[in-house]
Amino acid sequence: MKNSKSLPNQKKTLGQTLNSQGVAGYVFILPFLIGFLTFIMIPMVLSFGFSFTRYNILDKPVFIGLDNYINMLTQDDKFWKSFGVTLYYAFFSVPLRLIMALAVAMLLVKNTKLSGFYRAIYYLPSIIGSSVAVAILWKRLFASDGVLNALLAFVGLPSDTAWLGNSSTAIWTLIVLAIWQFGSSMLIFLSGLKQIPVSLYESATIDGANGIRSFFSITLPMLTPTIFFNLINQIINGFMAFTQSYIITQGKPRDTTLFYTVYMYQNSFTYSKLGYGCAIAWFMVIFVGFITLVLFKTQNKWVYYESEKR
Amino acid sequence: MENYKIKKTSSKVIYHVFTFFFAIVMIYPLLWMVMSSFKETAEIFKTAEKLLPASFDIRNYVVGWQGFAGNKFSIFFKNSFVIAGLSTIGAVLSSAVVAFGFARCEFKLKGFWFACMLIAMMLPFQVIMIPQYILFNKLGWVGTYLPIIVPQFFGQGFFIFLIMQFIKGIPVDLDEAAAIDGCSIYGIFIQIVLPLVKPALVTSAIFSFMWRWDDFLSALIYISDPLKYPVSYALKMFADPTAGSDWGAMFAMATLSLLPIFLIFLTMQKYLVEGIASTGIKG
């Protein structure tokens, strides 16, 4: 702003230099630069190095080449099991949560006296859903002598299912917990829905389109950028789920709920195989990066950006 | 006309019955937990299908508050407030500074650093937790709150993003007028921009506090001394079968642990909703 361009021959004072945008910009983002280098870049580089070693944090790391990766990809059944479980979890929980969020957002976009009340209630679970308190509660909801079975017995339905002990239902208790937290996605859709011009719907009605038709040719296309961004964000977060599996099921039964991050945690901290843990972490970085890249590359096919059409 | 009115009223009734019923289903688990915290432990799972306790008894709260192994929940709550409070102050202040740099200054490699910021924002903690652990172990920080709190003082992607959106909404004319009056860039930030982005700072502070309060994983990794447990971790230890299964006391403490979050939610909902709507992400 106060750049001394008009005085090219004069040396700038320190005050002037600090006040030029080129320098001030760096002063302002300095905390980020330091943090990024210290807490992200250096650890990432370190862990890449450690992924080629046997390392238990007490003794010096021993270089073993690609052994960790080879072992992980070819010998370790539990690794693939946890990878599959996490894929399954993300594959069902993310789309179902988004569908739920959109459906409830459509319901709440209508303005009534109770809108604020409804919105608050539907939003609440996503605020507290990742807490330990809810994880413990969830465990008791689905326990054999828990709330769900008690309610089923109360209405006279079969009530002897061991939801957490059965390998086909245990993972679904975690998926239901994820879907239950649709509230923040719902708010995002709600604000997206309110931005769609009413005139679009009006002209569609004049052209004879019914509600379902309008939904698929107006609402859904207008929301695709929002859906796209949330899909990426939530798939990544789905892969990172930890507390639920760690507290509610501990991977049981027979590792059918062993999440990727829990297995990584166990290797690194329970078995003290940090080098191996680093390799597992790096595989995840590459996989999540790959998914993100694929979604970004294919977005032109299905994401509608308003500006393109003009 | 009459027919139309009836139809309209009945569709309204159906709408509210459905939306209300579904809302109850949604919060039923929470209601059940809160109500069970007032039941006698022996009674909780015998009468699990009933929502209301026979009588409201606060004994579970008294018992639960005693904690385990001589450590009361008052210690755990104090720890959580310290961790979440300091983290929040650090995260909000540093993020505001960084956000101003990205939103209002032109400098070399800005695009590159901004991309790094976005990557840092998308990069989940789980990916860097082991590498960070190795680093903090070398620094001798394991067992203290430093690994949990210190990284918060270097800007958090989601908050930087959120505050940036807000700064962009402030007319540049204001900055320019102040610059003509002899105000430096730093003065503009502190005296003009910072007061105007207060709503974004409040939103960031709320999110930060809630996330840090709920955080369990970093305590699990870094904290081993029971005197330093935050509430989230203490609850997990309290729930372990070895500590006995006094479900009444357990649910009482679980309810209390959600109370600060719930109070923030009730009083600050407007900021949360706006924060989510304006960034389009939940962070």
XYZ file of C-alpha atoms in Angstrom:
593
model
C 0.000 0.000 0.000
C 2.566 2.546 1.077
C 5.051 1.016 -1.318
C 7.786 3.519 -2.021
C 7.685 3.016 -5.779
C 7.765 6.766 -6.289
C 11.170 6.955 -4.688
C 13.113 4.272 -6.506
C 16.538 5.516 -5.544
C 15.956 5.834 -1.873
C 16.540 2.948 0.478
C 13.415 1.816 2.306
C 13.383 2.155 6.046
C 12.699 -0.928 8.133
C 9.202 0.324 8.883
C 8.435 0.728 5.206
C 9.788 -2.690 4.350
C 7.700 -4.337 7.070
C 4.667 -2.467 5.862
C 4.893 -3.610 2.249
C 2.397 -6.366 1.456
C 5.074 -8.698 0.155
C 6.758 -8.734 3.557
C 3.721 -8.279 5.787
C 2.040 -11.237 4.102
C 4.847 -13.476 5.290
C 4.772 -11.963 8.760
C 1.081 -12.816 9.021
C 1.305 -16.354 7.711
C 4.474 -17.063 9.711
C 2.638 -19.074 12.398
C 1.199 -21.303 9.706
C 4.569 -21.738 7.992
C 6.294 -22.712 11.226
C 3.478 -25.048 12.231
C 3.256 -26.596 8.796
C 6.974 -27.333 8.714
C 7.321 -28.475 12.327
C 4.145 -30.426 12.928
C 3.309 -31.691 9.445
C 6.237 -31.703 7.023
C 9.020 -32.833 9.350
C 6.919 -35.620 10.938
C 5.775 -36.746 7.486
C 9.327 -36.957 6.172
C 10.469 -38.681 9.369
C 7.703 -41.240 9.177
C 8.454 -41.932 5.528
C 11.996 -42.734 6.589
C 10.861 -44.828 9.563
C 8.509 -46.832 7.342
C 11.625 -48.544 5.964
C 12.876 -49.508 9.408
C 12.160 -51.729 12.373
C 11.638 -49.247 15.194
C 10.253 -49.641 18.695
C 11.078 -46.079 19.901
C 13.459 -47.332 22.627
C 16.174 -48.815 20.420
C 17.724 -47.265 17.351
C 15.751 -47.879 14.130
C 17.122 -50.662 11.941
C 16.898 -50.222 8.184
C 15.059 -53.145 6.607
C 14.283 -51.784 3.150
C 10.837 -52.540 1.797
C 10.187 -55.351 4.281
C 7.408 -53.487 6.121
C 5.525 -52.800 2.908
C 6.049 -56.294 1.513
C 5.004 -57.861 4.787
C 1.976 -55.596 5.028
C 0.764 -56.216 1.491
C 1.516 -59.921 1.175
C 1.639 -61.503 4.654
C -0.608 -59.530 6.935
C -4.192 -60.801 6.728
C -5.255 -58.485 9.526
C -4.080 -55.472 7.549
C -6.280 -56.382 4.580
C -9.123 -57.288 6.887
C -9.015 -53.862 8.561
C -8.714 -52.185 5.170
C -11.783 -54.054 3.931
C -13.765 -53.284 7.084
C -12.980 -49.589 6.778
C -13.888 -49.535 3.079
C -17.182 -51.247 3.861
C -17.855 -48.768 6.651
C -17.095 -45.719 4.514
C -18.890 -47.150 1.478
C -22.176 -47.476 3.380
C -22.016 -44.790 6.047
C -21.010 -41.821 3.879
C -23.649 -42.093 1.106
C -26.376 -43.087 3.575
C -25.548 -40.164 5.820
C -25.610 -37.752 2.881
C -28.939 -39.132 1.632
C -30.375 -38.830 5.122
C -29.022 -35.290 5.428
C -30.560 -34.265 2.123
C -33.910 -35.888 2.898
C -34.212 -34.149 6.263
C -32.994 -30.865 4.777
C -35.794 -31.086 2.194
C -38.199 -31.661 5.054
C -36.945 -28.694 7.076
C -36.584 -26.204 4.237
C -40.282 -25.523 4.733
C -40.538 -22.672 7.215
C -42.816 -23.368 10.149
C -42.984 -22.159 13.726
C -41.166 -25.282 14.860
C -38.356 -25.149 12.262
C -35.757 -23.881 14.700
C -36.681 -26.556 17.223
C -36.521 -29.371 14.666
C -33.231 -28.118 13.263
C -31.675 -28.026 16.727
C -32.753 -31.588 17.534
C -31.578 -33.049 14.240
C -28.284 -31.190 14.517
C -27.523 -32.156 18.131
C -26.270 -35.743 17.493
C -23.543 -34.568 15.142
C -22.239 -32.166 17.795
C -21.746 -34.838 20.428
C -21.667 -37.988 18.311
C -17.914 -38.497 18.341
C -17.599 -38.175 22.109
C -16.619 -40.990 24.416
C -19.904 -40.550 26.299
C -21.932 -41.396 23.198
C -19.632 -44.299 22.313
C -20.253 -45.800 25.743
C -23.974 -45.169 25.403
C -23.974 -46.839 21.979
C -22.379 -49.915 23.432
C -25.219 -50.197 25.940
C -27.900 -49.501 23.329
C -26.914 -52.537 21.306
C -25.776 -54.829 24.123
C -27.652 -58.129 24.423
C -29.416 -56.822 27.529
C -29.432 -53.298 26.129
C -32.027 -50.732 25.174
C -32.783 -51.921 21.649
C -33.538 -55.476 22.720
C -35.597 -54.221 25.663
C -37.689 -52.094 23.307
C -38.056 -54.996 20.863
C -39.221 -57.262 23.677
C -41.624 -54.558 24.825
C -43.388 -54.516 21.439
C -43.229 -58.316 21.190
C -40.532 -58.740 18.539
C -37.638 -61.216 18.751
C -35.191 -59.680 21.183
C -32.311 -62.109 21.494
C -30.018 -60.717 18.786
C -26.497 -60.077 19.992
C -26.048 -56.970 17.848
C -22.442 -56.432 18.910
C -21.494 -60.112 19.049
C -22.741 -61.065 15.618
C -20.241 -60.519 12.818
C -22.899 -59.414 10.339
C -24.554 -56.828 12.607
C -21.655 -55.434 14.662
C -20.308 -53.196 11.895
C -23.822 -51.890 11.274
C -24.108 -50.577 14.815
C -21.137 -48.358 13.922
C -22.609 -47.404 10.547
C -25.876 -46.433 12.236
C -23.894 -44.274 14.658
C -22.288 -42.520 11.674
C -25.622 -41.980 9.937
C -27.118 -40.674 13.166
C -24.676 -37.765 12.933
C -26.090 -36.387 9.679
C -26.863 -33.009 11.276
C -23.988 -30.874 10.037
C -24.353 -32.141 6.459
C -28.038 -31.375 6.775
C -27.255 -27.763 7.692
C -24.986 -27.450 4.671
C -27.712 -28.783 2.384
C -30.251 -26.548 4.057
C -28.255 -23.424 3.266
C -27.647 -24.755 -0.256
C -31.356 -25.394 -0.793
C -32.241 -21.883 0.302
C -29.914 -20.454 -2.335
C -31.704 -22.148 -5.241
C -33.808 -19.433 -6.922
C -37.544 -20.039 -6.471
C -38.044 -18.884 -10.061
C -36.470 -22.131 -11.284
C -39.147 -24.177 -9.558
C -41.878 -21.860 -10.723
C -40.952 -22.154 -14.368
C -40.580 -25.914 -13.979
C -44.111 -26.127 -12.593
C -45.411 -24.063 -15.520
C -43.654 -26.481 -17.856
C -45.588 -29.271 -16.160
C -42.862 -30.807 -14.021
C -43.997 -32.566 -10.841
C -42.182 -32.586 -7.519
C -40.045 -35.638 -8.262
C -39.052 -34.295 -11.658
C -38.101 -30.913 -10.151
C -36.015 -32.650 -7.533
C -33.956 -34.573 -10.063
C -33.619 -31.812 -12.650
C -33.271 -28.755 -10.391
C -32.549 -29.519 -6.733
C -30.036 -32.303 -7.173
C -27.974 -30.668 -9.970
C -27.846 -27.371 -8.072
C -26.539 -29.163 -5.001
C -23.864 -31.256 -6.718
C -20.967 -28.912 -5.823
C -21.995 -29.155 -2.152
C -22.456 -32.916 -2.384
C -19.092 -33.269 -4.089
C -17.174 -31.413 -1.431
C -18.900 -33.211 1.402
C -18.389 -36.568 -0.226
C -14.617 -36.054 -0.345
C -14.466 -34.647 3.144
C -16.557 -37.418 4.668
C -14.883 -40.293 2.836
C -11.584 -39.078 4.268
C -13.124 -38.761 7.712
C -14.769 -42.152 7.324
C -11.350 -43.664 6.813
C -10.111 -41.965 9.960
C -12.841 -43.209 12.271
C -11.233 -44.425 15.458
C -13.063 -43.810 18.728
C -16.185 -45.734 17.678
C -14.354 -48.940 16.869
C -11.877 -48.548 19.710
C -14.472 -48.080 22.437
C -17.657 -49.720 21.194
C -16.475 -52.965 19.617
C -12.663 -53.137 20.047
C -12.646 -54.771 16.611
C -14.787 -57.642 17.817
C -16.176 -60.049 16.784
C -13.368 -61.721 14.852
C -11.940 -58.393 13.611
C -15.110 -57.591 11.649
C -15.106 -54.084 13.117
C -11.350 -53.597 13.264
C -10.919 -50.158 11.732
C -7.796 -49.263 9.815
C -6.762 -46.572 12.297
C -7.285 -48.918 15.237
C -5.032 -51.505 13.642
C -2.468 -48.784 12.992
C -2.737 -47.690 16.610
C -2.348 -51.248 17.894
C 0.774 -51.849 15.826
C 2.388 -48.566 16.790
C 1.520 -48.326 20.455
C 0.369 -51.720 21.704
C 2.940 -53.847 19.855
C 5.540 -51.015 19.660
C 6.087 -51.614 15.952
C 6.333 -47.953 15.008
C 8.120 -48.566 11.743
C 5.338 -50.877 10.653
C 2.761 -48.350 11.881
C 4.394 -45.688 9.711
C 4.118 -47.958 6.675
C 0.415 -48.485 7.419
C -0.058 -44.724 7.783
C 1.695 -44.053 4.478
C -0.448 -46.587 2.664
C -3.460 -44.676 3.948
C -2.062 -41.311 2.812
C -1.569 -42.695 -0.677
C -4.952 -44.381 -0.808
C -6.903 -41.352 0.451
C -4.916 -39.096 -1.890
C -5.779 -41.422 -4.765
C -9.518 -41.397 -3.969
C -9.479 -37.601 -3.734
C -7.685 -37.334 -7.049
C -10.134 -39.671 -8.784
C -13.090 -37.715 -7.452
C -11.560 -34.419 -8.574
C -10.745 -35.779 -12.030
C -14.237 -37.118 -12.565
C -16.101 -34.164 -11.134
C -16.771 -32.595 -14.547
C -18.926 -35.588 -15.376
C -21.328 -35.131 -12.531
C -20.795 -31.849 -10.718
C -22.758 -28.926 -12.091
C -21.225 -25.483 -11.666
C -23.573 -22.646 -12.387
C -20.936 -20.416 -13.941
C -20.156 -22.908 -16.706
C -23.527 -22.625 -18.274
C -23.351 -18.895 -18.799
C -62.502 -23.909 -0.952
C -63.465 -25.710 2.268
C -62.016 -28.914 0.888
C -58.778 -27.191 0.048
C -58.500 -25.834 3.574
C -59.036 -29.250 5.141
C -56.490 -30.784 2.837
C -53.979 -28.100 3.726
C -54.526 -28.467 7.455
C -54.287 -32.238 7.355
C -51.074 -32.171 5.340
C -49.686 -29.735 7.885
C -50.617 -32.090 10.715
C -49.052 -35.055 8.931
C -45.891 -33.031 8.358
C -45.562 -32.086 12.007
C -46.450 -35.525 13.354
C -43.851 -37.132 11.124
C -41.098 -34.558 11.703
C -41.721 -34.504 15.427
C -41.854 -38.277 15.768
C -38.638 -38.674 13.824
C -36.972 -35.988 15.954
C -37.890 -37.962 19.073
C -36.401 -41.125 17.566
C -33.223 -39.158 16.872
C -32.689 -37.940 20.413
C -34.174 -40.961 22.156
C -30.745 -42.511 22.914
C -29.643 -39.299 24.617
C -32.886 -38.906 26.517
C -32.567 -42.500 27.635
C -29.048 -41.944 28.922
C -29.958 -38.801 30.841
C -33.031 -40.450 32.359
C -31.104 -43.615 33.240
C -28.570 -41.538 35.126
C -31.357 -40.925 37.661
C -32.290 -44.597 37.954
C -30.814 -47.054 40.392
C -28.012 -49.007 38.737
C -29.714 -52.344 39.363
C -32.863 -50.995 37.771
C -31.391 -49.491 34.577
C -31.254 -52.578 32.396
C -34.193 -54.290 34.045
C -36.362 -51.390 32.964
C -34.433 -50.410 29.845
C -37.620 -50.108 27.819
C -38.937 -47.430 30.166
C -37.760 -43.892 29.680
C -38.744 -42.256 32.962
C -37.196 -43.359 36.262
C -39.489 -44.349 39.134
C -38.101 -41.391 41.048
C -35.354 -38.905 40.270
C -32.400 -39.865 42.386
C -29.122 -37.940 42.222
C -27.139 -40.588 44.088
C -25.424 -41.709 40.863
C -23.994 -38.233 40.436
C -22.612 -38.216 43.960
C -21.057 -41.661 43.527
C -19.770 -40.983 40.017
C -18.163 -37.691 40.987
C -15.806 -39.642 43.289
C -14.213 -41.019 40.091
C -11.881 -43.973 40.425
C -8.633 -44.795 42.212
C -9.041 -41.707 44.352
C -9.177 -39.271 41.460
C -12.348 -37.246 41.463
C -14.092 -36.041 38.351
C -13.457 -32.482 39.460
C -9.797 -33.067 38.495
C -10.748 -34.452 35.078
C -13.102 -31.573 34.373
C -10.460 -29.052 35.371
C -7.962 -30.789 33.045
C -10.402 -30.710 30.143
C -11.102 -27.022 30.687
C -7.374 -26.268 30.721
C -6.677 -28.265 27.548
C -9.728 -27.081 25.612
C -9.400 -23.494 26.849
C -5.718 -22.990 26.017
C -6.060 -24.838 22.700
C -8.979 -22.650 21.719
C -7.230 -19.382 22.543
C -4.205 -20.488 20.537
C -6.169 -21.797 17.580
C -8.411 -18.750 17.208
C -5.744 -16.065 17.594
C -3.192 -17.715 15.314
C -5.822 -18.568 12.717
C -7.048 -14.958 12.627
C -3.511 -13.682 11.991
C -2.866 -16.203 9.217
C -6.294 -15.631 7.672
C -5.597 -11.895 7.402
C -2.320 -12.598 5.615
C -3.997 -14.819 3.047
C -7.049 -12.614 2.603
C -5.476 -9.148 2.432
C -1.826 -9.376 1.383
C -0.191 -10.108 -1.955
C 3.108 -11.908 -1.566
C 5.342 -14.313 -3.422
C 4.305 -18.001 -3.478
C 0.954 -17.117 -1.918
C -0.845 -19.656 -4.121
C 1.578 -22.365 -3.129
C 1.266 -21.715 0.601
C -2.474 -21.484 0.316
C -2.517 -24.912 -1.318
C -0.380 -26.188 1.570
C -2.907 -24.707 3.967
C -5.741 -26.557 2.206
C -3.781 -29.806 2.344
C -3.117 -29.264 6.037
C -6.843 -28.658 6.490
C -7.843 -31.859 4.724
C -5.064 -33.954 6.263
C -6.559 -35.902 9.140
C -4.839 -36.086 12.499
C -4.714 -39.882 12.283
C -2.328 -39.700 9.339
C 0.248 -37.669 11.220
C -0.320 -39.002 14.722
C 2.487 -41.575 14.629
C 5.059 -39.263 13.008
C 4.093 -36.513 15.463
C 4.407 -38.948 18.336
C 7.963 -39.783 17.274
C 8.797 -36.069 17.102
C 7.240 -35.220 20.463
C 8.904 -38.223 22.021
C 12.282 -36.896 20.874
C 11.392 -33.497 22.358
C 10.498 -35.173 25.664
C 6.919 -33.875 25.533
C 5.146 -37.238 25.896
C 3.169 -37.362 29.134
C 2.474 -33.616 29.119
C -0.244 -31.495 27.505
C 2.284 -29.833 25.183
C 1.727 -32.196 22.197
C -2.013 -31.544 22.443
C -1.953 -27.787 22.989
C 1.136 -26.378 21.251
C 0.251 -27.342 17.626
C -2.992 -25.394 18.052
C -0.994 -22.152 18.277
C 0.067 -22.309 14.626
C -3.222 -21.803 12.841
C -5.890 -24.405 12.112
C -6.927 -24.816 8.482
C -10.675 -24.874 9.028
C -10.636 -21.711 11.130
C -8.242 -19.912 8.770
C -10.646 -20.732 5.972
C -13.685 -19.608 7.938
C -12.154 -16.303 9.074
C -10.853 -15.635 5.547
C -14.362 -15.917 4.131
C -15.405 -13.312 6.662
C -12.507 -10.915 5.995
C -13.257 -11.049 2.277
C -16.698 -9.664 3.071
C -15.198 -6.495 4.572
C -14.833 -3.700 1.968
C -11.188 -2.983 1.067
C -12.102 0.741 1.102
C -11.923 0.604 4.869
C -8.319 -0.622 4.767
C -7.375 1.978 2.191
C -8.918 4.832 4.124
C -7.003 3.761 7.221
C -3.761 3.443 5.237
C -4.159 7.016 3.960
C -4.591 8.106 7.555
C -1.173 6.602 8.213
C -2.245 3.292 9.669
C 0.171 0.411 9.046
C -0.993 -2.981 7.789
C -0.634 -4.326 11.321
C -2.713 -1.473 12.671
C -5.381 -2.164 10.061
C -5.490 -5.784 11.163
C -5.744 -5.065 14.863
C -7.892 -1.948 14.868
C -10.164 -2.440 11.867
C -10.385 -6.022 10.691
C -10.173 -7.894 13.986
C -13.167 -6.155 15.604
C -15.210 -6.679 12.435
C -14.610 -10.428 12.227
C -15.692 -11.069 15.797
C -18.564 -13.366 14.736
C -16.110 -15.591 12.834
C -13.805 -15.646 15.854
C -16.675 -16.662 18.110
C -17.711 -19.417 15.696
C -14.136 -20.706 15.512
C -13.805 -20.601 19.282
C -16.983 -22.627 19.752
C -15.946 -25.303 17.269
C -12.443 -25.461 18.659
C -13.627 -25.802 22.224
C -16.121 -28.537 21.366
C -13.631 -30.556 19.332
C -10.898 -30.293 21.943
C -13.365 -31.183 24.673
C -14.426 -34.333 22.786
C -10.904 -35.257 21.753
C -10.013 -38.690 23.008
C -7.323 -39.993 20.692
C -4.552 -37.553 21.606
C -5.120 -38.095 25.329
C -4.989 -41.842 24.704
C -1.614 -41.473 23.022
C 0.071 -38.841 25.158
C -1.384 -38.943 28.670
C -0.745 -41.784 31.077
C -0.908 -40.152 34.517
C -4.503 -40.387 35.876
C -4.074 -36.963 37.475
C -3.768 -35.503 33.977
C -6.699 -37.335 32.346
C -9.207 -35.160 30.530
C -12.875 -36.089 30.983
C -13.101 -38.005 27.689
C -10.257 -40.323 28.626
C -11.365 -40.635 32.238
C -14.806 -41.762 31.061
C -13.260 -44.478 28.953
C -11.212 -45.710 31.934
C -14.276 -45.428 34.154
C -16.230 -47.607 31.713
C -13.621 -50.349 31.612
C -14.905 -53.547 33.183
C -12.047 -53.567 35.693
C -13.438 -50.440 37.313
C -16.691 -52.325 37.924
C -19.800 -51.537 35.965
C -21.762 -49.052 37.964
C -23.844 -47.988 34.979
C -25.794 -45.429 36.934
C -22.658 -43.540 37.938
C -21.269 -44.083 34.442
C -24.282 -42.499 32.745
C -24.303 -39.697 35.296
C -20.704 -38.765 34.470
C -21.303 -39.251 30.724
C -24.230 -36.852 30.987
C -22.112 -34.324 32.865
C -19.334 -34.646 30.289
C -21.787 -33.637 27.569
C -23.188 -30.760 29.589
C -20.647 -28.056 28.579
C -21.093 -28.973 24.900
C -24.840 -28.984 25.287
C -24.866 -25.565 26.966
C -22.686 -24.094 24.223
C -24.996 -25.659 21.675
C -28.074 -24.148 23.278
C -26.697 -20.642 23.656
C -24.500 -20.393 20.574
C -26.435 -22.377 17.990
C -26.717 -19.352 15.705
C -22.927 -19.109 15.344
C -22.544 -22.830 14.691
C -25.205 -22.856 12.003
C -23.694 -19.803 10.310
C -20.195 -21.220 10.507
C -21.242 -24.419 8.786
C -23.359 -22.635 6.207
C -20.681 -20.093 5.262
C -17.860 -22.569 4.744
C -19.890 -25.457 3.403
C -17.867 -27.892 5.459
C -18.081 -29.225 8.918
C -14.326 -29.316 9.366
